[in-house]
Amino acid sequence: MRTACSRILVPLVIHSVLATLAAPALAALTAPGWRWYNEPPPVAAPQPDPEVEEKPSVTVTRTLTPTQQMDWFHRFHQDVTNDAVLNPTDLEKVERAMALNQFVAEQSGAYGMTMKKALLDDPSLSYTRSHPTEQAARKTYLAGLRQQKTAAVRTLAQQGYGLFFVYRGEDPIAGQLAPSIQDFADRYGIDLLGITLDQSQNGAIRNNRPNQGRLVVEHDPALVLVNPKTGDMKPLAYGFIAQDALLGRFLNAATNFTPDF
């Protein structure tokens, strides 16, 4: 019985062992076309660490405009002054405020002296060159200016311009102004016509006409320069005005309000 079993089991065990040992050998006999599948994967070559690009160091300098600098200094000056006033017994703070005040005074003085130098370097910058303020020259300057104004009235009169005095006879301001306006017209030789808005005439004006809605003015009394030939009208003044000031308005009208400075 045991011999029969041995004859059966021994061949089976041998067959199993042979099958186990033959497996690697059979794998080695795989077709060459599939060899790549059985080879170990290639080992990737080590890659160097990426270099970190160093960015250049940039320093930005911000320059304040002159206005920004002055704004900053004014705030700083005010802060220092206020600190000294709030602490009047603190010697250090008071001295600091005084030093700042001295600095401001020195800067102002230097600016003033440079202005004087600039006026000598470029006389056209001087207002007093053509508009003197000294008493000795002021009288001569004003006399020349008055001649220019008087000439402007005569020039406009020669061009055909006359003066309308638009007023209300019951208005006390117009009543006070009327004699001065008539005297002005007689003195400088320009025709004057009174235009009444309320049908009440002022006797100080020699020639009067009712308005009857023909002339529209926003305010009265009014003085209007009128050229009947061309229909040109130029307002000169509203309300009360002195003769000297009215002379200036004629010069403004004659020069088309060209600045005189």
Tab-separated table of C-alpha atoms in Angstrom:
chain	number	residue	atom	x	y	z
A	1	MET	CA	0.000	0.000	0.000
A	2	ARG	CA	2.731	2.484	1.001
A	3	THR	CA	4.769	1.526	-2.026
A	4	ALA	CA	1.938	2.241	-4.374
A	5	CYS	CA	1.328	5.655	-2.840
A	6	SER	CA	5.000	6.463	-3.074
A	7	ARG	CA	5.004	5.605	-6.693
A	8	ILE	CA	2.185	8.087	-7.252
A	9	LEU	CA	3.328	11.027	-4.971
A	10	VAL	CA	7.030	11.058	-5.846
A	11	PRO	CA	6.496	11.894	-9.529
A	12	LEU	CA	4.018	14.672	-8.574
A	13	VAL	CA	6.467	16.287	-6.147
A	14	ILE	CA	9.276	16.126	-8.668
A	15	HIS	CA	7.045	17.702	-11.319
A	16	SER	CA	6.139	20.603	-9.003
A	17	VAL	CA	9.773	21.251	-8.128
A	18	LEU	CA	10.808	21.204	-11.746
A	19	ALA	CA	8.003	23.555	-12.694
A	20	THR	CA	9.108	26.002	-10.012
A	21	LEU	CA	12.738	25.895	-11.038
A	22	ALA	CA	11.943	26.151	-14.753
A	23	ALA	CA	9.842	29.333	-14.452
A	24	PRO	CA	12.806	31.789	-14.479
A	25	ALA	CA	14.391	29.956	-17.326
A	26	LEU	CA	11.262	30.133	-19.401
A	27	ALA	CA	10.961	33.840	-18.680
A	28	ALA	CA	14.448	34.311	-20.063
A	29	LEU	CA	13.336	32.706	-23.320
A	30	THR	CA	10.707	35.395	-23.961
A	31	ALA	CA	10.675	36.745	-27.496
A	32	PRO	CA	13.251	39.501	-28.097
A	33	GLY	CA	10.569	41.880	-29.304
A	34	TRP	CA	9.174	42.096	-25.787
A	35	ARG	CA	12.507	42.505	-24.046
A	36	TRP	CA	11.860	46.202	-23.374
A	37	TYR	CA	8.909	45.233	-21.218
A	38	ASN	CA	11.045	43.059	-18.993
A	39	GLU	CA	13.996	45.452	-18.659
A	40	PRO	CA	14.073	47.716	-15.606
A	41	PRO	CA	12.982	51.311	-16.308
A	42	PRO	CA	15.828	53.703	-17.025
A	43	VAL	CA	17.012	55.744	-14.123
A	44	ALA	CA	16.536	59.466	-14.792
A	45	ALA	CA	19.703	61.477	-14.584
A	46	PRO	CA	19.689	63.873	-11.627
A	47	GLN	CA	18.668	67.366	-12.665
A	48	PRO	CA	20.482	70.360	-11.214
A	49	ASP	CA	18.451	72.624	-8.995
A	50	PRO	CA	17.004	75.553	-10.939
A	51	GLU	CA	18.947	78.698	-10.364
A	52	VAL	CA	16.983	81.412	-8.662
A	53	GLU	CA	17.287	84.588	-10.713
A	54	GLU	CA	18.401	87.353	-8.462
A	55	LYS	CA	16.402	90.505	-9.050
A	56	PRO	CA	18.387	93.709	-8.987
A	57	SER	CA	17.848	95.823	-5.932
A	58	VAL	CA	16.006	99.002	-6.896
A	59	THR	CA	15.809	102.004	-4.613
A	60	VAL	CA	13.104	104.506	-5.538
A	61	THR	CA	13.731	108.068	-4.452
A	62	ARG	CA	10.616	110.247	-4.385
A	63	THR	CA	11.277	113.956	-4.656
A	64	LEU	CA	8.645	116.271	-3.255
A	65	THR	CA	7.496	119.170	-5.389
A	66	PRO	CA	8.209	122.688	-4.082
A	67	THR	CA	4.555	123.045	-3.084
A	68	GLN	CA	4.636	119.735	-1.201
A	69	GLN	CA	7.843	120.790	0.545
A	70	MET	CA	6.302	124.080	1.646
A	71	ASP	CA	3.130	122.343	2.815
A	72	TRP	CA	5.240	119.966	4.875
A	73	PHE	CA	7.332	122.802	6.335
A	74	HIS	CA	4.272	124.874	7.240
A	75	ARG	CA	2.785	121.931	9.110
A	76	PHE	CA	6.111	121.233	10.843
A	77	HIS	CA	6.604	124.897	11.745
A	78	GLN	CA	3.075	125.169	13.107
A	79	ASP	CA	3.495	121.969	15.098
A	80	VAL	CA	6.743	123.150	16.670
A	81	THR	CA	5.258	126.573	17.467
A	82	ASN	CA	2.130	125.073	19.004
A	83	ASP	CA	4.240	122.679	21.055
A	84	ALA	CA	6.255	125.602	22.432
A	85	VAL	CA	3.138	127.646	23.239
A	86	LEU	CA	1.538	124.711	25.036
A	87	ASN	CA	4.761	124.175	27.008
A	88	PRO	CA	5.990	127.727	27.675
A	89	THR	CA	8.351	126.682	30.473
A	90	ASP	CA	10.134	124.068	28.360
A	91	LEU	CA	13.338	125.883	27.355
A	92	GLU	CA	14.278	123.356	24.672
A	93	LYS	CA	10.927	123.576	22.907
A	94	VAL	CA	10.858	127.374	23.025
A	95	GLU	CA	14.401	127.580	21.637
A	96	ARG	CA	13.439	125.188	18.863
A	97	ALA	CA	10.498	127.375	17.876
A	98	MET	CA	12.655	130.502	17.984
A	99	ALA	CA	15.279	128.873	15.758
A	100	LEU	CA	12.629	128.000	13.212
A	101	ASN	CA	11.282	131.571	13.262
A	102	GLN	CA	14.790	132.880	12.715
A	103	PHE	CA	15.236	130.515	9.773
A	104	VAL	CA	12.011	131.786	8.194
A	105	ALA	CA	13.103	135.397	8.656
A	106	GLU	CA	16.481	134.702	7.043
A	107	GLN	CA	14.850	132.950	4.074
A	108	SER	CA	12.419	135.831	3.584
A	109	GLY	CA	15.239	138.360	3.765
A	110	ALA	CA	17.301	136.449	1.220
A	111	TYR	CA	14.303	136.265	-1.123
A	112	GLY	CA	13.718	140.011	-0.795
A	113	MET	CA	17.341	140.846	-1.594
A	114	THR	CA	17.301	138.542	-4.620
A	115	MET	CA	14.159	140.317	-5.844
A	116	LYS	CA	16.015	143.636	-5.721
A	117	LYS	CA	18.844	142.101	-7.719
A	118	ALA	CA	16.382	140.678	-10.252
A	119	LEU	CA	14.768	144.102	-10.771
A	120	LEU	CA	18.171	145.540	-11.655
A	121	ASP	CA	18.958	142.591	-13.890
A	122	ASP	CA	15.620	142.879	-15.748
A	123	PRO	CA	13.980	146.317	-15.287
A	124	SER	CA	10.853	145.184	-17.160
A	125	LEU	CA	9.861	143.272	-14.009
A	126	SER	CA	9.496	146.514	-12.069
A	127	TYR	CA	5.946	147.862	-11.755
A	128	THR	CA	7.197	151.179	-10.385
A	129	ARG	CA	9.261	151.762	-13.522
A	130	SER	CA	6.089	152.850	-15.356
A	131	HIS	CA	3.939	153.437	-12.253
A	132	PRO	CA	6.115	155.439	-9.850
A	133	THR	CA	5.178	155.528	-6.190
A	134	GLU	CA	7.568	158.249	-5.033
A	135	GLN	CA	5.772	161.520	-4.354
A	136	ALA	CA	8.093	163.567	-6.577
A	137	ALA	CA	7.361	161.453	-9.656
A	138	ARG	CA	3.801	160.482	-8.720
A	139	LYS	CA	2.368	163.910	-9.520
A	140	THR	CA	3.877	163.912	-13.004
A	141	TYR	CA	2.674	160.354	-13.620
A	142	LEU	CA	-0.905	161.133	-12.582
A	143	ALA	CA	-0.976	164.244	-14.756
A	144	GLY	CA	0.069	162.205	-17.772
A	145	LEU	CA	-2.522	159.561	-17.002
A	146	ARG	CA	-5.260	162.194	-16.763
A	147	GLN	CA	-4.261	163.518	-20.161
A	148	GLN	CA	-4.659	160.026	-21.605
A	149	LYS	CA	-8.146	159.717	-20.100
A	150	THR	CA	-9.205	163.153	-21.346
A	151	ALA	CA	-7.918	162.344	-24.823
A	152	ALA	CA	-9.949	159.104	-24.757
A	153	VAL	CA	-13.192	161.047	-24.137
A	154	ARG	CA	-12.478	163.468	-26.972
A	155	THR	CA	-11.490	160.651	-29.332
A	156	LEU	CA	-14.724	158.751	-28.692
A	157	ALA	CA	-16.737	161.968	-29.123
A	158	GLN	CA	-15.054	162.574	-32.485
A	159	GLN	CA	-15.973	159.030	-33.523
A	160	GLY	CA	-19.643	159.920	-32.994
A	161	TYR	CA	-20.199	158.531	-29.523
A	162	GLY	CA	-22.489	160.208	-27.015
A	163	LEU	CA	-23.523	159.470	-23.441
A	164	PHE	CA	-26.904	158.173	-22.277
A	165	PHE	CA	-27.821	158.780	-18.651
A	166	VAL	CA	-30.562	156.260	-17.873
A	167	TYR	CA	-32.325	157.082	-14.616
A	168	ARG	CA	-35.527	157.345	-12.642
A	169	GLY	CA	-36.483	160.899	-11.748
A	170	GLU	CA	-37.729	159.841	-8.327
A	171	ASP	CA	-34.482	158.061	-7.434
A	172	PRO	CA	-32.415	160.131	-4.922
A	173	ILE	CA	-29.130	158.563	-6.099
A	174	ALA	CA	-29.893	159.569	-9.687
A	175	GLY	CA	-30.815	163.058	-8.462
A	176	GLN	CA	-27.456	163.397	-6.755
A	177	LEU	CA	-25.558	162.036	-9.762
A	178	ALA	CA	-27.299	164.108	-12.464
A	179	PRO	CA	-25.494	167.464	-11.902
A	180	SER	CA	-22.097	165.754	-11.884
A	181	ILE	CA	-22.838	163.943	-15.143
A	182	GLN	CA	-23.970	167.128	-16.886
A	183	ASP	CA	-20.839	168.937	-15.679
A	184	PHE	CA	-18.686	166.058	-16.944
A	185	ALA	CA	-20.268	166.221	-20.414
A	186	ASP	CA	-19.763	169.981	-20.633
A	187	ARG	CA	-16.164	169.821	-19.394
A	188	TYR	CA	-14.965	167.096	-21.729
A	189	GLY	CA	-17.110	167.927	-24.758
A	190	ILE	CA	-19.349	164.901	-25.200
A	191	ASP	CA	-23.090	164.959	-25.942
A	192	LEU	CA	-25.375	163.860	-23.108
A	193	LEU	CA	-28.969	162.679	-23.294
A	194	GLY	CA	-31.037	161.790	-20.242
A	195	ILE	CA	-33.349	158.740	-20.635
A	196	THR	CA	-36.051	158.653	-17.977
A	197	LEU	CA	-37.554	155.319	-16.998
A	198	ASP	CA	-40.457	156.724	-14.953
A	199	GLN	CA	-41.353	159.768	-17.122
A	200	SER	CA	-40.010	162.046	-14.356
A	201	GLN	CA	-37.244	164.305	-15.643
A	202	ASN	CA	-34.336	165.701	-13.648
A	203	GLY	CA	-33.785	169.392	-14.310
A	204	ALA	CA	-29.994	169.101	-13.929
A	205	ILE	CA	-29.917	167.229	-17.275
A	206	ARG	CA	-30.584	169.684	-20.114
A	207	ASN	CA	-31.789	167.148	-22.708
A	208	ASN	CA	-34.181	164.398	-21.609
A	209	ARG	CA	-36.295	161.810	-23.402
A	210	PRO	CA	-38.756	159.238	-22.070
A	211	ASN	CA	-37.522	155.695	-22.526
A	212	GLN	CA	-40.848	154.170	-23.636
A	213	GLY	CA	-39.341	150.675	-23.480
A	214	ARG	CA	-36.720	151.326	-26.154
A	215	LEU	CA	-33.663	150.867	-23.925
A	216	VAL	CA	-33.381	147.961	-21.517
A	217	VAL	CA	-30.897	148.188	-18.634
A	218	GLU	CA	-30.523	145.719	-15.782
A	219	HIS	CA	-29.709	148.369	-13.173
A	220	ASP	CA	-30.164	152.111	-12.905
A	221	PRO	CA	-28.958	154.751	-12.810
A	222	ALA	CA	-26.740	153.740	-15.724
A	223	LEU	CA	-24.278	155.467	-18.030
A	224	VAL	CA	-24.102	154.013	-21.534
A	225	LEU	CA	-21.762	155.037	-24.340
A	226	VAL	CA	-23.773	155.074	-27.582
A	227	ASN	CA	-22.867	155.613	-31.240
A	228	PRO	CA	-26.115	156.481	-33.121
A	229	LYS	CA	-24.412	155.988	-36.478
A	230	THR	CA	-23.292	152.411	-35.866
A	231	GLY	CA	-25.721	151.420	-33.102
A	232	ASP	CA	-22.781	150.406	-30.908
A	233	MET	CA	-23.497	150.557	-27.166
A	234	LYS	CA	-20.969	150.191	-24.340
A	235	PRO	CA	-22.038	150.278	-20.666
A	236	LEU	CA	-19.713	152.493	-18.635
A	237	ALA	CA	-21.117	152.498	-15.118
A	238	TYR	CA	-24.053	151.535	-12.908
A	239	GLY	CA	-24.950	153.469	-9.787
A	240	PHE	CA	-23.115	156.491	-8.453
A	241	ILE	CA	-19.671	157.190	-9.912
A	242	ALA	CA	-17.216	160.081	-9.445
A	243	GLN	CA	-15.930	162.055	-12.429
A	244	ASP	CA	-12.356	160.822	-12.069
A	245	ALA	CA	-13.535	157.218	-12.073
A	246	LEU	CA	-15.767	157.925	-15.088
A	247	LEU	CA	-12.741	159.310	-16.949
A	248	GLY	CA	-11.021	155.979	-16.363
A	249	ARG	CA	-14.021	154.121	-17.789
A	250	PHE	CA	-13.739	156.169	-21.000
A	251	LEU	CA	-10.076	155.188	-21.266
A	252	ASN	CA	-11.034	151.533	-20.724
A	253	ALA	CA	-13.638	151.749	-23.470
A	254	ALA	CA	-11.279	153.524	-25.868
A	255	THR	CA	-8.535	150.904	-25.354
A	256	ASN	CA	-10.963	147.953	-25.224
A	257	PHE	CA	-9.987	147.376	-21.587
A	258	THR	CA	-6.313	146.801	-22.342
A	259	PRO	CA	-4.463	146.164	-19.051
A	260	ASP	CA	-2.329	149.074	-17.901
A	261	PHE	CA	0.463	147.366	-15.938
